[in-house]
Amino acid sequence: MAVLVAMLILLVSLLSPSYSEESFDVRQHLSTVSSYGAGKVIAHNGFVPSTIPEECTPIHINLLARHGTRAPTKKRIKELEGLADRLEVLLSEAKQGEEKGNVSMEKIPAWIWGWKSSWKGKQTGGELISKGEDEYIYTIIATQVPRASASAVAFGMGLFKGKGNLGSGQHRAFAVISESRARDTLLRFHDTCGNYKEPAVNQIKEPVLDEVSSSLVRRWGLNFTRQDTASLWFLCKEEASLLDITNQACGLFTPDEGYGKSINYRMGIPLLQDVVQSMEQAIKAKEEYQTPGTYEKARLRFAHAETVVPFSCLLGLFRESEGTEFERIQSEQPLELPPKPPQKRNWRGCGNKDFCPFETFKEKIVNPHMGQNYDSICNIKLEQPVSSSPVTAKTLSSGVVSVPQRM
């Protein structure tokens, strides 16, 4: 009997090209904010794809994708407008400092003078833009957030164009399924997990922001605060991913700034269980010679950075190789904080290969997590707060740690 292959695709744009200062392009280092277009131009340093055995036949695809490129949300638009006012204050302070001989205005980048937000006055925010729609060609399941469901629709329109009889594009009808935000433990576990709280996330991010802020003050002679730094980093990501501008806000930072920490990745266990279950059902149906079309050939999910990043951590894709950090996580041994970027990353699961037998995937990646229960992770009140140092696998599995995609 032919060997059956169930494919798992993690569509994320968590990019990790080799690094040199001369060729550094921030658009390829923006985690889930990186556009798929930026990902296409990255060389994989001689990586040779695995040869798929001839007896293998694809029968099922599992996809987890972040929604497409979006505009800033209304909250973020307001923040950027406030940043423009804040920059005027900093420039005024710098002028006064120059008059006293304390500051050199020559350090200040020219773009800061008179800078205004490109989204000033915009009344809506967070929607999927046309650039994001072009990045997709599939769909089935999405969160209730409009940009995620819009991505799913765009994906489906591309997939089914020319395969139906609706309109000049010969489209066909398709459904996008969404779960209530309050109950969506698969794609919005970061919202439904009771033990994951934003204040704790911010507390762990603050020392990193303070460190970067001090560097910016020394480098540019403006008294940037922690909030200024956070806003400027957000502006860098928006300018780079949406406007292809990399020499303004992004130019304030060095390549090793913008550091992310770990997260309570075990919140994604229900999603991992769902992935494995759907793949097992497809394999079983094929082995039982069920009629094609009577079993699921694809389960396609459209969610958010807060879904994809923890799930990639759960799979161990952010760790370097087998036998090291990922096995230490699984065996509850102490774990050091990850190194600052840019770093080469191993995004392949089984022996640094892009082809992984399903049984090997379950044995090495899935089974070590199956002793955990979502309710005990998220809904049982923790007796003690998580210490930020040292970080251990036990604290990662039961505590609250910070989100790795935004600093």
Short mmCIF file of C-alpha atoms in Angstrom, two decimals:
data_model
loop_
_atom_site.label_atom_id
_atom_site.label_comp_id
_atom_site.label_asym_id
_atom_site.label_seq_id
_atom_site.Cartn_x
_atom_site.Cartn_y
_atom_site.Cartn_z
CA MET A 1 0.00 0.00 0.00
CA ALA A 2 1.26 3.47 -0.82
CA VAL A 3 2.60 5.48 2.09
CA LEU A 4 0.19 8.27 3.00
CA VAL A 5 1.32 11.82 3.68
CA ALA A 6 -0.61 14.39 5.72
CA MET A 7 1.00 17.80 5.38
CA LEU A 8 1.21 20.44 8.10
CA ILE A 9 1.95 23.97 6.94
CA LEU A 10 2.83 26.74 9.38
CA LEU A 11 2.50 29.95 7.36
CA VAL A 12 4.08 32.63 9.47
CA SER A 13 6.89 34.66 7.86
CA LEU A 14 9.11 34.19 10.91
CA LEU A 15 12.18 34.80 8.83
CA SER A 16 15.75 33.86 9.69
CA PRO A 17 18.21 34.59 6.89
CA SER A 18 21.95 34.72 7.43
CA TYR A 19 23.03 38.10 8.76
CA SER A 20 25.63 40.66 7.79
CA GLU A 21 25.47 44.37 8.52
CA GLU A 22 25.95 45.27 4.88
CA SER A 23 22.95 43.26 3.67
CA PHE A 24 20.64 43.68 6.64
CA ASP A 25 17.08 44.44 5.53
CA VAL A 26 14.67 45.05 8.41
CA ARG A 27 11.74 43.93 6.24
CA GLN A 28 13.06 40.37 6.53
CA HIS A 29 13.30 40.55 10.33
CA LEU A 30 9.82 41.65 11.43
CA SER A 31 8.55 38.30 12.70
CA THR A 32 4.88 37.82 11.80
CA VAL A 33 4.67 41.38 10.45
CA SER A 34 7.05 40.42 7.62
CA SER A 35 5.21 40.37 4.30
CA TYR A 36 5.19 37.17 2.28
CA GLY A 37 6.81 39.14 -0.53
CA ALA A 38 9.85 39.77 1.68
CA GLY A 39 10.04 36.07 2.50
CA LYS A 40 10.23 35.08 -1.16
CA VAL A 41 13.54 36.83 -1.73
CA ILE A 42 15.41 35.18 1.14
CA ALA A 43 18.09 32.67 0.19
CA HIS A 44 18.18 29.55 2.36
CA ASN A 45 21.96 29.27 2.46
CA GLY A 46 22.24 26.15 0.35
CA PHE A 47 19.47 24.23 2.10
CA VAL A 48 18.49 21.27 -0.06
CA PRO A 49 14.84 20.17 0.28
CA SER A 50 14.26 16.55 1.23
CA THR A 51 13.40 14.14 -1.52
CA ILE A 52 9.83 12.96 -1.05
CA PRO A 53 9.63 9.16 -1.54
CA GLU A 54 7.89 8.22 -4.77
CA GLU A 55 5.41 6.01 -2.92
CA CYS A 56 4.12 8.96 -0.87
CA THR A 57 0.83 10.55 -1.93
CA PRO A 58 -0.43 13.87 -0.47
CA ILE A 59 -3.93 13.39 0.92
CA HIS A 60 -4.48 16.22 3.42
CA ILE A 61 -3.19 19.71 4.18
CA ASN A 62 -3.25 21.48 7.56
CA LEU A 63 -2.59 25.21 7.43
CA LEU A 64 -2.17 27.76 10.21
CA ALA A 65 -1.66 31.27 8.86
CA ARG A 66 -1.62 34.77 10.23
CA HIS A 67 -4.02 37.14 8.48
CA GLY A 68 -2.65 39.21 5.61
CA THR A 69 -0.99 42.60 5.79
CA ARG A 70 -3.21 45.00 7.71
CA ALA A 71 -3.45 48.71 8.30
CA PRO A 72 -2.73 50.03 11.82
CA THR A 73 -5.66 49.75 14.24
CA LYS A 74 -7.49 52.89 15.38
CA LYS A 75 -5.65 52.70 18.71
CA ARG A 76 -2.31 52.52 16.94
CA ILE A 77 -3.24 55.36 14.57
CA LYS A 78 -3.90 57.55 17.60
CA GLU A 79 -0.58 56.45 19.10
CA LEU A 80 1.31 57.47 15.95
CA GLU A 81 -0.39 60.87 15.90
CA GLY A 82 0.71 61.29 19.52
CA LEU A 83 4.23 60.30 18.50
CA ALA A 84 4.34 63.20 16.02
CA ASP A 85 3.53 65.64 18.84
CA ARG A 86 6.06 63.94 21.09
CA LEU A 87 8.83 64.28 18.49
CA GLU A 88 8.17 68.03 18.31
CA VAL A 89 8.63 68.25 22.09
CA LEU A 90 11.89 66.27 21.92
CA LEU A 91 13.21 68.51 19.14
CA SER A 92 12.34 71.60 21.17
CA GLU A 93 14.20 70.19 24.17
CA ALA A 94 17.17 69.39 21.94
CA LYS A 95 17.26 72.97 20.66
CA GLN A 96 17.37 74.26 24.23
CA GLY A 97 20.13 71.80 25.02
CA GLU A 98 22.15 72.95 22.01
CA GLU A 99 21.89 76.56 23.14
CA LYS A 100 23.38 75.50 26.46
CA GLY A 101 26.07 73.49 24.73
CA ASN A 102 24.79 70.14 25.99
CA VAL A 103 23.39 68.63 22.77
CA SER A 104 24.57 68.39 19.17
CA MET A 105 21.68 68.79 16.71
CA GLU A 106 23.80 67.19 13.98
CA LYS A 107 22.99 63.75 15.41
CA ILE A 108 19.24 64.09 14.81
CA PRO A 109 18.02 62.37 11.60
CA ALA A 110 16.52 64.79 9.09
CA TRP A 111 13.28 62.85 8.71
CA ILE A 112 12.24 63.59 12.33
CA TRP A 113 11.87 67.32 11.58
CA GLY A 114 8.24 67.88 10.65
CA TRP A 115 7.37 64.18 10.58
CA LYS A 116 3.65 63.38 10.36
CA SER A 117 1.95 60.01 10.52
CA SER A 118 1.00 58.56 7.12
CA TRP A 119 -2.27 57.45 8.73
CA LYS A 120 -3.20 60.81 10.27
CA GLY A 121 -6.95 61.48 10.18
CA LYS A 122 -7.86 57.94 9.14
CA GLN A 123 -11.18 56.98 10.72
CA THR A 124 -10.93 53.19 10.45
CA GLY A 125 -8.08 50.84 11.23
CA GLY A 126 -6.86 47.26 11.38
CA GLU A 127 -8.51 46.21 8.12
CA LEU A 128 -6.88 43.92 5.59
CA ILE A 129 -5.37 45.96 2.76
CA SER A 130 -5.14 44.92 -0.89
CA LYS A 131 -1.49 43.98 -0.41
CA GLY A 132 -2.57 41.42 2.17
CA GLU A 133 -5.31 39.98 -0.06
CA ASP A 134 -2.79 39.22 -2.79
CA GLU A 135 -0.82 37.01 -0.41
CA TYR A 136 -3.49 34.33 -0.10
CA ILE A 137 -5.00 31.51 -2.16
CA TYR A 138 -6.90 29.21 0.30
CA THR A 139 -9.53 29.19 3.11
CA ILE A 140 -11.83 27.40 5.59
CA ILE A 141 -11.62 28.53 9.25
CA ALA A 142 -10.95 32.01 10.66
CA THR A 143 -11.29 33.93 13.89
CA GLN A 144 -14.10 36.47 14.19
CA VAL A 145 -11.71 39.39 13.75
CA PRO A 146 -12.52 40.97 10.34
CA ARG A 147 -8.95 40.96 9.01
CA ALA A 148 -8.66 37.21 9.65
CA SER A 149 -11.97 36.36 8.00
CA ALA A 150 -11.16 38.72 5.13
CA SER A 151 -7.89 36.85 4.63
CA ALA A 152 -9.80 33.58 4.56
CA VAL A 153 -12.20 34.93 1.92
CA ALA A 154 -9.34 36.25 -0.21
CA PHE A 155 -7.65 32.86 0.08
CA GLY A 156 -10.82 31.08 -1.03
CA MET A 157 -11.42 33.42 -3.95
CA GLY A 158 -7.97 32.62 -5.27
CA LEU A 159 -8.36 28.89 -4.68
CA PHE A 160 -11.74 28.58 -6.35
CA LYS A 161 -11.40 31.10 -9.17
CA GLY A 162 -12.31 29.44 -12.44
CA LYS A 163 -13.79 26.42 -10.68
CA GLY A 164 -17.40 27.57 -10.39
CA ASN A 165 -20.06 29.42 -12.32
CA LEU A 166 -20.48 32.66 -10.37
CA GLY A 167 -19.72 35.87 -12.30
CA SER A 168 -17.09 36.54 -14.92
CA GLY A 169 -14.38 35.04 -12.71
CA GLN A 170 -16.29 31.74 -12.56
CA HIS A 171 -16.07 31.66 -8.78
CA ARG A 172 -17.74 29.07 -6.57
CA ALA A 173 -19.37 29.54 -3.18
CA PHE A 174 -17.47 28.52 -0.04
CA ALA A 175 -17.97 28.86 3.71
CA VAL A 176 -15.73 30.49 6.32
CA ILE A 177 -16.34 29.08 9.80
CA SER A 178 -15.69 31.14 12.94
CA GLU A 179 -15.97 30.39 16.65
CA SER A 180 -17.12 32.93 19.23
CA ARG A 181 -14.21 34.98 20.56
CA ALA A 182 -15.14 34.02 24.13
CA ARG A 183 -14.90 30.29 23.37
CA ASP A 184 -12.19 30.13 20.70
CA THR A 185 -9.56 28.02 22.46
CA LEU A 186 -8.08 26.89 19.13
CA LEU A 187 -7.19 30.15 17.37
CA ARG A 188 -7.57 32.81 20.08
CA PHE A 189 -6.22 30.95 23.12
CA HIS A 190 -4.35 34.12 24.08
CA ASP A 191 -7.76 35.70 24.79
CA THR A 192 -9.47 32.73 26.43
CA CYS A 193 -6.56 31.60 28.64
CA GLY A 194 -7.32 33.05 32.07
CA ASN A 195 -3.73 32.84 33.33
CA TYR A 196 -2.36 34.87 30.43
CA LYS A 197 -2.57 38.53 31.42
CA GLU A 198 -1.20 41.62 29.67
CA PRO A 199 0.18 43.34 32.82
CA ALA A 200 2.62 40.47 33.38
CA VAL A 201 3.63 40.61 29.72
CA ASN A 202 4.40 44.32 29.98
CA GLN A 203 6.36 43.85 33.20
CA ILE A 204 8.78 41.48 31.48
CA LYS A 205 9.07 43.67 28.36
CA GLU A 206 9.89 46.85 30.30
CA PRO A 207 13.59 46.09 31.02
CA VAL A 208 14.14 45.40 27.34
CA LEU A 209 12.48 48.67 26.36
CA ASP A 210 14.55 50.54 28.95
CA GLU A 211 17.76 49.07 27.58
CA VAL A 212 16.91 50.02 24.00
CA SER A 213 15.72 53.48 25.08
CA SER A 214 19.06 54.20 26.75
CA SER A 215 20.86 53.22 23.56
CA LEU A 216 18.64 55.48 21.46
CA VAL A 217 19.25 58.45 23.77
CA ARG A 218 23.01 57.99 23.55
CA ARG A 219 22.92 57.47 19.80
CA TRP A 220 20.62 60.31 18.73
CA GLY A 221 20.70 62.85 21.55
CA LEU A 222 16.92 62.92 22.09
CA ASN A 223 15.38 61.99 25.44
CA PHE A 224 13.33 59.01 24.28
CA THR A 225 11.21 57.34 26.96
CA ARG A 226 10.15 53.70 27.15
CA GLN A 227 6.84 54.58 25.47
CA ASP A 228 8.64 56.58 22.77
CA THR A 229 10.77 53.54 21.97
CA ALA A 230 7.75 51.22 21.79
CA SER A 231 5.96 53.64 19.46
CA LEU A 232 9.02 54.12 17.26
CA TRP A 233 9.49 50.36 16.94
CA PHE A 234 5.84 49.99 15.94
CA LEU A 235 6.29 52.81 13.42
CA CYS A 236 9.35 51.04 12.02
CA LYS A 237 7.33 47.86 11.44
CA GLU A 238 4.44 49.72 9.82
CA GLU A 239 6.67 51.82 7.56
CA ALA A 240 8.73 48.80 6.50
CA SER A 241 5.88 46.35 5.91
CA LEU A 242 3.26 48.72 4.47
CA LEU A 243 5.21 51.60 2.92
CA ASP A 244 8.60 49.99 2.14
CA ILE A 245 10.30 52.78 4.12
CA THR A 246 13.33 51.50 6.03
CA ASN A 247 15.49 54.59 6.47
CA GLN A 248 13.34 56.55 8.94
CA ALA A 249 12.10 54.97 12.19
CA CYS A 250 13.87 51.69 11.39
CA GLY A 251 17.11 53.61 10.90
CA LEU A 252 17.07 54.61 14.57
CA PHE A 253 17.63 51.02 15.68
CA THR A 254 20.57 48.65 15.28
CA PRO A 255 20.02 45.09 13.98
CA ASP A 256 20.32 43.55 17.46
CA GLU A 257 17.54 45.67 18.96
CA GLY A 258 13.88 44.62 18.96
CA TYR A 259 14.32 41.52 21.19
CA GLY A 260 11.54 39.07 21.98
CA LYS A 261 11.14 36.64 24.91
CA SER A 262 9.29 33.35 25.39
CA ILE A 263 5.57 32.74 25.86
CA ASN A 264 3.24 30.35 27.61
CA TYR A 265 3.18 28.25 24.46
CA ARG A 266 1.26 25.37 25.99
CA MET A 267 -1.90 27.46 25.54
CA GLY A 268 -1.79 26.08 21.99
CA ILE A 269 -2.25 22.44 23.01
CA PRO A 270 -5.95 22.31 21.94
CA LEU A 271 -4.89 23.55 18.49
CA LEU A 272 -2.14 20.92 18.30
CA GLN A 273 -4.66 18.24 19.25
CA ASP A 274 -7.02 19.47 16.54
CA VAL A 275 -4.23 19.41 13.94
CA VAL A 276 -3.25 15.84 14.77
CA GLN A 277 -6.86 14.64 14.97
CA SER A 278 -7.75 16.01 11.53
CA MET A 279 -4.63 14.46 9.99
CA GLU A 280 -5.34 11.09 11.60
CA GLN A 281 -8.93 11.17 10.32
CA ALA A 282 -7.76 11.83 6.78
CA ILE A 283 -5.19 9.01 6.93
CA LYS A 284 -7.76 6.60 8.36
CA ALA A 285 -10.27 7.50 5.65
CA LYS A 286 -7.71 6.89 2.91
CA GLU A 287 -6.58 3.59 4.39
CA GLU A 288 -10.20 2.45 4.55
CA TYR A 289 -10.64 3.35 0.87
CA GLN A 290 -13.41 5.83 1.58
CA THR A 291 -14.81 7.61 -1.46
CA PRO A 292 -12.78 10.72 -2.38
CA GLY A 293 -14.71 13.83 -1.41
CA THR A 294 -16.30 12.19 1.62
CA TYR A 295 -13.39 13.05 3.94
CA GLU A 296 -11.61 16.33 4.68
CA LYS A 297 -8.73 17.09 2.33
CA ALA A 298 -7.69 20.36 3.99
CA ARG A 299 -8.21 22.22 7.24
CA LEU A 300 -7.13 25.82 6.71
CA ARG A 301 -6.99 28.29 9.60
CA PHE A 302 -6.56 32.08 9.53
CA ALA A 303 -5.70 33.72 12.82
CA HIS A 304 -3.14 36.09 14.33
CA ALA A 305 0.49 36.53 15.34
CA GLU A 306 -0.56 35.68 18.90
CA THR A 307 -1.73 32.31 17.55
CA VAL A 308 1.06 31.43 15.13
CA VAL A 309 4.04 32.43 17.30
CA PRO A 310 3.05 30.38 20.40
CA PHE A 311 2.14 27.44 18.17
CA SER A 312 5.54 27.53 16.46
CA CYS A 313 7.12 27.51 19.94
CA LEU A 314 4.94 24.56 20.94
CA LEU A 315 6.33 22.63 17.96
CA GLY A 316 9.87 23.51 18.98
CA LEU A 317 10.58 25.28 15.69
CA PHE A 318 12.28 28.21 17.41
CA ARG A 319 14.96 25.96 18.92
CA GLU A 320 18.18 24.92 17.25
CA SER A 321 18.32 21.13 17.08
CA GLU A 322 17.05 17.92 18.60
CA GLY A 323 18.71 16.78 21.79
CA THR A 324 19.16 20.30 23.15
CA GLU A 325 16.74 23.02 24.20
CA PHE A 326 13.46 21.51 22.99
CA GLU A 327 14.07 18.25 24.86
CA ARG A 328 14.97 20.29 27.94
CA ILE A 329 11.59 22.03 27.66
CA GLN A 330 9.81 18.70 27.40
CA SER A 331 11.66 17.23 30.39
CA GLU A 332 11.05 20.27 32.62
CA GLN A 333 14.76 21.20 32.86
CA PRO A 334 15.94 24.81 33.32
CA LEU A 335 16.13 26.82 30.11
CA GLU A 336 18.14 29.94 29.37
CA LEU A 337 16.59 32.97 27.67
CA PRO A 338 17.06 32.83 23.88
CA PRO A 339 19.83 34.94 22.28
CA LYS A 340 19.11 38.36 20.84
CA PRO A 341 18.37 38.52 17.10
CA PRO A 342 19.32 38.35 14.36
CA GLN A 343 20.00 34.63 14.70
CA LYS A 344 19.82 31.70 12.34
CA ARG A 345 16.83 29.56 13.27
CA ASN A 346 16.00 25.92 12.67
CA TRP A 347 12.42 25.89 11.38
CA ARG A 348 12.40 22.15 10.52
CA GLY A 349 11.24 19.60 12.89
CA CYS A 350 12.77 16.12 12.39
CA GLY A 351 16.53 16.01 12.12
CA ASN A 352 16.72 19.42 10.39
CA LYS A 353 14.62 18.10 7.50
CA ASP A 354 11.50 19.54 5.90
CA PHE A 355 10.01 16.06 5.48
CA CYS A 356 8.86 14.35 8.67
CA PRO A 357 7.01 11.02 8.87
CA PHE A 358 3.70 11.51 10.67
CA GLU A 359 4.44 8.89 13.32
CA THR A 360 7.82 10.55 14.01
CA PHE A 361 6.08 13.94 14.26
CA LYS A 362 3.65 12.53 16.85
CA GLU A 363 6.36 10.74 18.82
CA LYS A 364 8.89 13.58 19.02
CA ILE A 365 6.80 16.74 18.83
CA VAL A 366 3.21 15.96 19.88
CA ASN A 367 3.27 13.25 22.53
CA PRO A 368 5.52 15.07 25.05
CA HIS A 369 2.80 17.76 25.35
CA MET A 370 -0.19 15.46 25.66
CA GLY A 371 0.14 15.13 29.43
CA GLN A 372 -0.89 18.77 29.75
CA ASN A 373 -4.48 19.94 30.14
CA TYR A 374 -5.71 23.29 28.81
CA ASP A 375 -7.96 23.88 31.80
CA SER A 376 -5.14 23.32 34.28
CA ILE A 377 -2.84 25.58 32.26
CA CYS A 378 -5.27 28.46 31.76
CA ASN A 379 -8.08 28.34 34.29
CA ILE A 380 -6.57 27.13 37.58
CA LYS A 381 -5.31 30.12 39.58
CA LEU A 382 -1.58 30.15 40.03
CA GLU A 383 -0.45 30.23 43.67
CA GLN A 384 2.79 32.09 42.97
CA PRO A 385 3.78 34.63 40.33
CA VAL A 386 6.28 33.62 37.69
CA SER A 387 9.86 34.73 38.30
CA SER A 388 11.48 36.27 35.25
CA SER A 389 14.89 34.72 36.09
CA PRO A 390 15.79 32.00 35.67
CA VAL A 391 13.21 30.85 33.14
CA THR A 392 12.43 27.15 33.40
CA ALA A 393 10.29 24.79 31.38
CA LYS A 394 8.02 24.47 34.41
CA THR A 395 7.35 28.19 34.58
CA LEU A 396 6.77 28.29 30.84
CA SER A 397 4.17 25.55 31.10
CA SER A 398 2.30 26.95 34.07
CA GLY A 399 2.97 30.65 34.25
CA VAL A 400 2.72 33.87 32.33
CA VAL A 401 5.56 35.08 30.13
CA SER A 402 5.76 37.63 27.38
CA VAL A 403 4.76 37.74 23.72
CA PRO A 404 7.71 37.34 21.35
CA GLN A 405 6.58 39.15 18.24
CA ARG A 406 6.52 42.79 19.21
CA MET A 407 9.90 43.78 20.72
#
